[in-house]
Coordinates of C-alpha atoms in Angstrom, one line a residue:
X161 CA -5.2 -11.5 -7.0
X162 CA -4.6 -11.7 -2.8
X163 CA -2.7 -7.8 -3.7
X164 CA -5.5 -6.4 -5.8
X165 CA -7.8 -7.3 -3.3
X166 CA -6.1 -6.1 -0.5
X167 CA -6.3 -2.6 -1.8
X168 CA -10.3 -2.6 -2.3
X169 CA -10.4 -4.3 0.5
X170 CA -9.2 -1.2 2.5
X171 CA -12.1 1.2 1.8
X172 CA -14.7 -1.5 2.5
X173 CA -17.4 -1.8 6.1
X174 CA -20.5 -1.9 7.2
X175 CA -22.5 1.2 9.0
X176 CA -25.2 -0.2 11.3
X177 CA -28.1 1.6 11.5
X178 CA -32.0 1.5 11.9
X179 CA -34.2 3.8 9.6
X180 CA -35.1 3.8 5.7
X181 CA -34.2 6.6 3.4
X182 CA -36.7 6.6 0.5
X183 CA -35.0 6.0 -2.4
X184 CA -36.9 9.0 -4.5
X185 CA -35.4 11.5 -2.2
X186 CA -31.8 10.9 -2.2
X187 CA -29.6 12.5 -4.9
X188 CA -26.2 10.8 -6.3
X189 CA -24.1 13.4 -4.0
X190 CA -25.7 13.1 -0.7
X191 CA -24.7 9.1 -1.5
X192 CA -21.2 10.3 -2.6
X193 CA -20.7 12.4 0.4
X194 CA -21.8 10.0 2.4
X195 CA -19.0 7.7 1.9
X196 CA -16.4 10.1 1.6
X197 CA -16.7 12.8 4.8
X198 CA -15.8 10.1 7.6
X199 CA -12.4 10.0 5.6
X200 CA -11.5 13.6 5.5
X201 CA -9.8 15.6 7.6
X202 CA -12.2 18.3 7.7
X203 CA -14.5 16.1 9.3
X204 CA -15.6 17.3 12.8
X205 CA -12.8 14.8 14.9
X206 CA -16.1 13.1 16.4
X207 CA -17.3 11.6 13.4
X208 CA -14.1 10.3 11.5
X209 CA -13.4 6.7 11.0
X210 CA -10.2 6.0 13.1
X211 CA -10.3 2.0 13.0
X212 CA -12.5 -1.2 12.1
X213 CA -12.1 -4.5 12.9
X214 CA -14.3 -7.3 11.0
X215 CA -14.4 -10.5 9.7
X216 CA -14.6 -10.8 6.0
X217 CA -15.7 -12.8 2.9
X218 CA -14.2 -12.6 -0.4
X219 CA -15.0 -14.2 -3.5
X220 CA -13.1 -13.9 -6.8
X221 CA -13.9 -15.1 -10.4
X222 CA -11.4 -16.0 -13.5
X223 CA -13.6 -15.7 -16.3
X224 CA -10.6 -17.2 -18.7
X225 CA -10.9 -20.5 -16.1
X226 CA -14.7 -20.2 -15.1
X227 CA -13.2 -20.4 -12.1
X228 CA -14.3 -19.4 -8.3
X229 CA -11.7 -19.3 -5.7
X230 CA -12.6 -17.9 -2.1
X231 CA -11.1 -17.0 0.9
X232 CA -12.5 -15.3 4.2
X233 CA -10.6 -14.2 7.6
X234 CA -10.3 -11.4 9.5
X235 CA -9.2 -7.9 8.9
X236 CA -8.1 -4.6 11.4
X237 CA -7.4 -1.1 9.8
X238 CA -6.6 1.9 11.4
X239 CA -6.4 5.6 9.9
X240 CA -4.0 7.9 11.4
X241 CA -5.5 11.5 10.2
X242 CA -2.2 13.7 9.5
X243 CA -2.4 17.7 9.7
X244 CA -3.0 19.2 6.9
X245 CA -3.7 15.6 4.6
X246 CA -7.1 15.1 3.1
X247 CA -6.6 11.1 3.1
X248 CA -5.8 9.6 6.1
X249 CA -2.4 7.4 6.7
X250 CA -3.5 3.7 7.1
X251 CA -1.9 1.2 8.8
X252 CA -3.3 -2.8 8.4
X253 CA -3.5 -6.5 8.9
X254 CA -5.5 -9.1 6.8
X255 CA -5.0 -12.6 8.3
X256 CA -6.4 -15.1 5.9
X257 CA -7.3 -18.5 7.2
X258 CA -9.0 -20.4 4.3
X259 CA -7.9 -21.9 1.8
X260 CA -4.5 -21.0 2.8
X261 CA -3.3 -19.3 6.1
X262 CA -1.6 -15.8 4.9
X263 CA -1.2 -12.5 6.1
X264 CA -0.8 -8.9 4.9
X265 CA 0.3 -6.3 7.2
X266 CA 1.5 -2.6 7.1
X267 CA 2.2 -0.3 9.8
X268 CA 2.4 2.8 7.2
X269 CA 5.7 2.6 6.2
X270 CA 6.6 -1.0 5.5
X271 CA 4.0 -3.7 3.9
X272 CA 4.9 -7.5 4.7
X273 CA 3.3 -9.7 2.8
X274 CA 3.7 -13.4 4.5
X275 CA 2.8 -17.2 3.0
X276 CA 3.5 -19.9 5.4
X277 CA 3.1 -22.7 3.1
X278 CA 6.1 -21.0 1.5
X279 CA 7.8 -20.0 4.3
X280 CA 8.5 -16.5 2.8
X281 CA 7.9 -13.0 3.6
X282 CA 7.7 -10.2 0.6
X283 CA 8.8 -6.9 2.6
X284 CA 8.5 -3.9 0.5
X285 CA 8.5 -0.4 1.4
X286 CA 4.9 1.2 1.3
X287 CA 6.5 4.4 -0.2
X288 CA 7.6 2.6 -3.0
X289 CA 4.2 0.7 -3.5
X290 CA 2.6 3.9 -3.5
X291 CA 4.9 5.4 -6.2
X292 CA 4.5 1.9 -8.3
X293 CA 1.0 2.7 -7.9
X294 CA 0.5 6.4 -7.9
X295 CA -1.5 6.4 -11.4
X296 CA -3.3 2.7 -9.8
X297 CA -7.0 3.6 -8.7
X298 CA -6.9 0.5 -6.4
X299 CA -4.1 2.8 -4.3
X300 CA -6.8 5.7 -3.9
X301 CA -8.9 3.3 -2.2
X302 CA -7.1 3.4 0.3
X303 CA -8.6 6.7 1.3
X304 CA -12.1 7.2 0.7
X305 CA -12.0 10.8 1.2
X306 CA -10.5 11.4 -2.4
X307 CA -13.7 9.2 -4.5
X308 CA -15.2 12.0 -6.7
X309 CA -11.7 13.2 -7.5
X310 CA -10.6 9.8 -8.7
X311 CA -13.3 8.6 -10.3
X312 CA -16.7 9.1 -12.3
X313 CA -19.1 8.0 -10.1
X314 CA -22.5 7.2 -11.4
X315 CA -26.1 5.1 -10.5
X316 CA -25.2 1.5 -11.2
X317 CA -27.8 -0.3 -13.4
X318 CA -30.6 -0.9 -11.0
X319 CA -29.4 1.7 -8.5
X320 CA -31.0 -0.3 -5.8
X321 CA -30.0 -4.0 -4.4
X322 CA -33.1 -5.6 -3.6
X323 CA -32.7 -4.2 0.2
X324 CA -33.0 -0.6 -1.0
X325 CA -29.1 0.2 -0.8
X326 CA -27.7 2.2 -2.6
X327 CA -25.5 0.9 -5.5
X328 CA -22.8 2.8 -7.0
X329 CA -20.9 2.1 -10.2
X330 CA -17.2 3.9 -10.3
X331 CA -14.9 4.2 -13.2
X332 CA -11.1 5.6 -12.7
X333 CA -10.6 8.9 -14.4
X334 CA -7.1 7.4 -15.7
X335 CA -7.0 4.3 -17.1
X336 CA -5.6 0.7 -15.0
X337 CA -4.7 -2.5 -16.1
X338 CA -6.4 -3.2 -12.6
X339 CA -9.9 -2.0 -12.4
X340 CA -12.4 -1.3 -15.1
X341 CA -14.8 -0.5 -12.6
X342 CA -15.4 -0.9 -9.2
X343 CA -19.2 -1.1 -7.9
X344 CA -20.0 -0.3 -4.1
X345 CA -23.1 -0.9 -2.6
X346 CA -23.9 2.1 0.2
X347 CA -25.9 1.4 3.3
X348 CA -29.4 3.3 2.7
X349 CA -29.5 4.0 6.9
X350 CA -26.0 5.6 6.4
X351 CA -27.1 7.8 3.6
X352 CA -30.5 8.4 5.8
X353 CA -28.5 9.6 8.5
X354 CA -26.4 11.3 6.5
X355 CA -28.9 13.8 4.9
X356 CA -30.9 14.1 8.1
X357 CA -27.7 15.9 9.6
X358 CA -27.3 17.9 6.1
X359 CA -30.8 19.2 6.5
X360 CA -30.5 20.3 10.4
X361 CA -27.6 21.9 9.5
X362 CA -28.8 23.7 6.3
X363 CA -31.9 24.9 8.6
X364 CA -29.3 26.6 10.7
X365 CA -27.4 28.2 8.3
X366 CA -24.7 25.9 8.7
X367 CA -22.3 24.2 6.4
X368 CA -22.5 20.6 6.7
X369 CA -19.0 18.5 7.3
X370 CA -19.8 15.9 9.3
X371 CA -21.8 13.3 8.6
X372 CA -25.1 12.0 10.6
X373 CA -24.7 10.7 14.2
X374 CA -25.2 6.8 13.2
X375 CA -28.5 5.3 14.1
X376 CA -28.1 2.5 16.2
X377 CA -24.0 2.4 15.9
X378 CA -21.4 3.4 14.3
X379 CA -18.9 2.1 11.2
X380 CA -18.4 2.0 7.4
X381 CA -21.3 3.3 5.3
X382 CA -20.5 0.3 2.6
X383 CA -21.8 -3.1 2.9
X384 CA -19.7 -4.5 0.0
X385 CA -17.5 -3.5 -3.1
X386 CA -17.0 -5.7 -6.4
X387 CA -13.7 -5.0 -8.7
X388 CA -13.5 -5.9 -12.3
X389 CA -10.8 -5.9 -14.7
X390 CA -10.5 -4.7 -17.9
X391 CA -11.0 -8.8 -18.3
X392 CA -13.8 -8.8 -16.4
X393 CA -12.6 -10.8 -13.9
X394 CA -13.6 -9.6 -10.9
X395 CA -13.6 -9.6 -6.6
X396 CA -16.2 -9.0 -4.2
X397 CA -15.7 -8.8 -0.4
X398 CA -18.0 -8.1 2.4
X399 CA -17.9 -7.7 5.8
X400 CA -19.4 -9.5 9.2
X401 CA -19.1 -8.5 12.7
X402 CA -17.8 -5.3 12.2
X403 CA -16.9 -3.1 15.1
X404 CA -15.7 0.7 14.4
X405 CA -13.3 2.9 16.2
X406 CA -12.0 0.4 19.6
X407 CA -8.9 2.1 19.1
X408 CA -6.8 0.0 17.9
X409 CA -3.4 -0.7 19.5
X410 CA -0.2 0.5 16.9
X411 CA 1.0 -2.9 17.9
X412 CA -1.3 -5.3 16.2
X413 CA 0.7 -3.2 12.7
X414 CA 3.8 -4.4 13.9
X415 CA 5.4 -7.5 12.0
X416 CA 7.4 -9.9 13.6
X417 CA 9.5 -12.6 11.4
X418 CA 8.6 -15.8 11.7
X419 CA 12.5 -17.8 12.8
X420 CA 13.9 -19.2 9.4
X421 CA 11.6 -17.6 7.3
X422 CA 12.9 -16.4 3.6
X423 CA 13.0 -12.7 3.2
X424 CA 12.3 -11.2 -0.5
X425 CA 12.4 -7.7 -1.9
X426 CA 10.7 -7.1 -4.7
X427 CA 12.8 -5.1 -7.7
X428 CA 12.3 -2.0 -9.0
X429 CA 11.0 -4.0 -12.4
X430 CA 8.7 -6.2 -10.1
X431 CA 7.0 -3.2 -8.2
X432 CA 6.3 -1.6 -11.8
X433 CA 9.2 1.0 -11.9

């Protein structure tokens, strides 16, 4: 469950902002767009998403058990935008602290996935994760520039949270045995600013691809994402004190062993292969 998470956990943020876009004149695209130009590399360099830091909340449900379990900690990504790549390289480090102390770290080429109470370390190549995952919809979360390509993306059923966000229900265009559907609700003052930039530049004869300067700040235009299986069970995680592009030192991705600490490699069969 920690793993599936991780990998909606990735695309997720909050974009602080200070105006209302009325709902009645916001289409499904300028909502789509919205999330997905800070995460393309056509994106003016200005308004990318390089790094967040936050503290998050996550609550998942066993519906076989009836069963909650939840966890919460803190979380820094970072995106490393290559030349010529749409998605973004990402480098990260979940550290759980409740109910169990755990952390999940990559620096793009290695993920390390460490449980003190077990005093083990899984350390697999991200490569290979990828490749185990390549047909997985929870990897292309890990770039939000790709969305619309990935999946069918639809209103959600009300399309509005009782705030006036934005709520967004996603399918995978191939089927997982880890997501049914994924529902993300979108920050109405990022999709404001958003659509205020698309208009000034349509008036000049412009095409648009950057989004809004923020209102107020600057970060993720999602305030939370829920996962389900094809079991319905499903995960939801939001964010807190969110703080975008500090610049984030490669360092915090490094991962140093713990002394006396067992080391395991997952198998080909284990990673899917």
């Amino acid at each position: 469950m920690i793993i599936r998470s991780l990998f909606s956990a990735l695309c997720l943020g909050i974009f602080l902002a200070s105006a209302v876009a009325p709902a009645w004149a916001v289409g499904l695209n300028d909502v789509i767009r919205t999330l997905e130009t800070p995460f393309q590399a056509k994106t003016a360099k200005e308004f990318r998403i390089y790094d967040y830091t936050a503290d998050f909340f996550q609550e998942s449900k066993i519906t076989s058990l009836d069963r909650l379990q939840r966890a919460n900690g803190r979380v820094e990504v970072a995106f490393n935008y290559l030349q010529e790549q749409t998605v973004p390289e990402v480098k990260f480090r979940w550290q759980y602290v409740q109910p169990t102390t755990q952390e999940i770290v990559s620096d793009g080429k290695t993920l390390w996935v460490y449980l003190p109470e077990n005093n083990q370390v899984i350390q697999s190549d991200i490569e290979r994760v990828n490749q185990a995952r390549q047909n997985d919809p929870m990897t292309f979360l890990t770039g939000l520039g790709n969305l619309s390509r990935d999946f069918q993306i639809g209103w959600a059923t009300p399309q509005n949270d009782i705030d006036g966000n934005y709520v967004l229900e996603l399918r995978p265009q191939r089927a997982s045995s880890l997501i049914n559907r994924l529902v993300i609700v979108v920050d109405r003052f990022a999709v404001e600013a958003y659509t205020q930039r698309s208009e000034e530049d349509d008036s000049r004869q412009k095409p648009s691809l950057t989004p809004a300067e923020p209102v107020g700040g600057s970060g993720f235009p999602i305030l939370s994402t829920t996962v389900y299986d094809p079991n319905d069970n499903s995960t939801i995680i939001e964010f807190s004190n969110l703080r975008v592009n500090l610049g984030i030192s490669a360092k915090t991705f490094n991962f140093i062993l713990p002394a006396g600490v067992e080391v395991m490699h997952p198998t080909d069969k284990e990673m899917g292969f």
